[in-house]
mmCIF file of C-alpha atoms in Angstrom:
data_model
loop_
_atom_site.group_PDB
_atom_site.id
_atom_site.type_symbol
_atom_site.label_atom_id
_atom_site.label_comp_id
_atom_site.label_asym_id
_atom_site.label_seq_id
_atom_site.Cartn_x
_atom_site.Cartn_y
_atom_site.Cartn_z
ATOM 1 C CA UNK A 1 24.185 23.736 12.434
ATOM 2 C CA UNK A 2 27.331 25.371 11.375
ATOM 3 C CA UNK A 3 27.500 27.386 8.272
ATOM 4 C CA UNK A 4 29.888 24.434 6.538
ATOM 5 C CA UNK A 5 27.173 21.977 7.300
ATOM 6 C CA UNK A 6 24.124 24.454 5.916
ATOM 7 C CA UNK A 7 25.799 24.908 2.816
ATOM 8 C CA UNK A 8 26.457 21.138 2.352
ATOM 9 C CA UNK A 9 22.912 20.799 2.920
ATOM 10 C CA UNK A 10 22.146 23.087 0.083
ATOM 11 C CA UNK A 11 24.189 21.939 -2.339
ATOM 12 C CA UNK A 12 22.989 18.426 -1.375
ATOM 13 C CA UNK A 13 19.275 19.252 -2.425
ATOM 14 C CA UNK A 14 20.626 21.059 -5.388
ATOM 15 C CA UNK A 15 21.570 18.068 -6.984
ATOM 16 C CA UNK A 16 19.099 16.321 -5.976
ATOM 17 C CA UNK A 17 16.484 18.696 -7.606
ATOM 18 C CA UNK A 18 19.149 18.862 -10.625
ATOM 19 C CA UNK A 19 18.667 15.141 -10.992
ATOM 20 C CA UNK A 20 14.548 15.224 -10.930
ATOM 21 C CA UNK A 21 15.019 17.488 -13.454
ATOM 22 C CA UNK A 22 16.615 15.667 -15.804
ATOM 23 C CA UNK A 23 14.821 12.677 -15.164
ATOM 24 C CA UNK A 24 11.434 14.779 -15.715
ATOM 25 C CA UNK A 25 12.668 15.611 -19.314
ATOM 26 C CA UNK A 26 14.520 12.974 -20.203
ATOM 27 C CA UNK A 27 13.314 10.472 -22.904
ATOM 28 C CA UNK A 28 13.706 7.248 -21.060
ATOM 29 C CA UNK A 29 11.254 8.350 -18.823
ATOM 30 C CA UNK A 30 8.844 9.834 -21.480
ATOM 31 C CA UNK A 31 9.447 5.810 -23.351
ATOM 32 C CA UNK A 32 8.969 3.585 -19.743
ATOM 33 C CA UNK A 33 5.538 6.002 -19.973
ATOM 34 C CA UNK A 34 4.666 5.766 -22.823
ATOM 35 C CA UNK A 35 4.888 1.911 -23.008
ATOM 36 C CA UNK A 36 3.246 0.637 -19.833
ATOM 37 C CA UNK A 37 0.513 3.233 -21.167
ATOM 38 C CA UNK A 38 0.281 0.860 -24.373
ATOM 39 C CA UNK A 39 0.464 -2.389 -22.257
ATOM 40 C CA UNK A 40 -2.417 -1.114 -20.096
ATOM 41 C CA UNK A 41 -4.665 -0.233 -23.328
ATOM 42 C CA UNK A 42 -4.174 -3.295 -24.790
ATOM 43 C CA UNK A 43 -5.472 -4.877 -21.655
ATOM 44 C CA UNK A 44 -8.105 -2.913 -21.669
ATOM 45 C CA UNK A 45 -8.763 -3.686 -25.174
ATOM 46 C CA UNK A 46 -8.125 -7.395 -24.637
ATOM 47 C CA UNK A 47 -10.197 -7.879 -21.376
ATOM 48 C CA UNK A 48 -12.883 -4.865 -20.865
ATOM 49 C CA UNK A 49 -13.161 -3.424 -23.996
ATOM 50 C CA UNK A 50 -13.070 -6.516 -26.704
ATOM 51 C CA UNK A 51 -11.735 -4.976 -30.089
ATOM 52 C CA UNK A 52 -10.621 -6.837 -32.934
ATOM 53 C CA UNK A 53 -7.056 -5.316 -33.731
ATOM 54 C CA UNK A 54 -6.518 -4.237 -29.995
ATOM 55 C CA UNK A 55 -2.847 -4.088 -30.469
ATOM 56 C CA UNK A 56 -3.386 -0.982 -33.477
ATOM 57 C CA UNK A 57 -6.611 0.189 -30.993
ATOM 58 C CA UNK A 58 -3.842 0.609 -28.393
ATOM 59 C CA UNK A 59 -1.466 3.041 -29.539
ATOM 60 C CA UNK A 60 -4.394 5.535 -29.808
ATOM 61 C CA UNK A 61 -4.034 7.019 -26.423
ATOM 62 C CA UNK A 62 -0.112 6.059 -26.368
ATOM 63 C CA UNK A 63 -0.524 8.202 -28.944
ATOM 64 C CA UNK A 64 -2.150 10.898 -26.969
ATOM 65 C CA UNK A 65 0.594 10.269 -24.183
ATOM 66 C CA UNK A 66 3.469 11.187 -26.702
ATOM 67 C CA UNK A 67 2.053 13.971 -28.645
ATOM 68 C CA UNK A 68 1.169 15.849 -25.363
ATOM 69 C CA UNK A 69 4.375 15.235 -23.843
ATOM 70 C CA UNK A 70 6.242 16.850 -27.127
ATOM 71 C CA UNK A 71 3.773 20.198 -26.688
ATOM 72 C CA UNK A 72 4.277 20.654 -23.499
ATOM 73 C CA UNK A 73 7.619 21.708 -23.182
ATOM 74 C CA UNK A 74 6.985 24.638 -25.593
ATOM 75 C CA UNK A 75 3.509 25.520 -23.355
ATOM 76 C CA UNK A 76 5.544 24.981 -20.245
ATOM 77 C CA UNK A 77 8.126 27.839 -21.553
ATOM 78 C CA UNK A 78 5.479 30.175 -22.775
ATOM 79 C CA UNK A 79 3.273 29.895 -19.310
ATOM 80 C CA UNK A 80 6.731 30.992 -17.426
ATOM 81 C CA UNK A 81 7.934 33.457 -19.308
ATOM 82 C CA UNK A 82 4.216 34.889 -18.900
ATOM 83 C CA UNK A 83 4.446 34.848 -15.247
ATOM 84 C CA UNK A 84 7.615 35.864 -14.819
ATOM 85 C CA UNK A 85 9.862 33.089 -13.995
ATOM 86 C CA UNK A 86 12.268 33.156 -17.194
ATOM 87 C CA UNK A 87 14.061 36.117 -18.147
#
């Protein structure tokens, strides 16, 4: 493998890594997971744990997920700094 092919492979890999990171931190991903969490919670509260107001009760796990995604970027940055991954 010559140097140009190796460089092209590295650039392709870097592009993929960048795209993956953008997706991991995107609002679309968070909203999609929150929606899927809400649907699964609704089904759980309808079929397995019958609850009178299942549509409201399903917001509890969904809200937990949303709150955890709001706190994780701050926690991740703090962890990275403490372990020497950020300058």
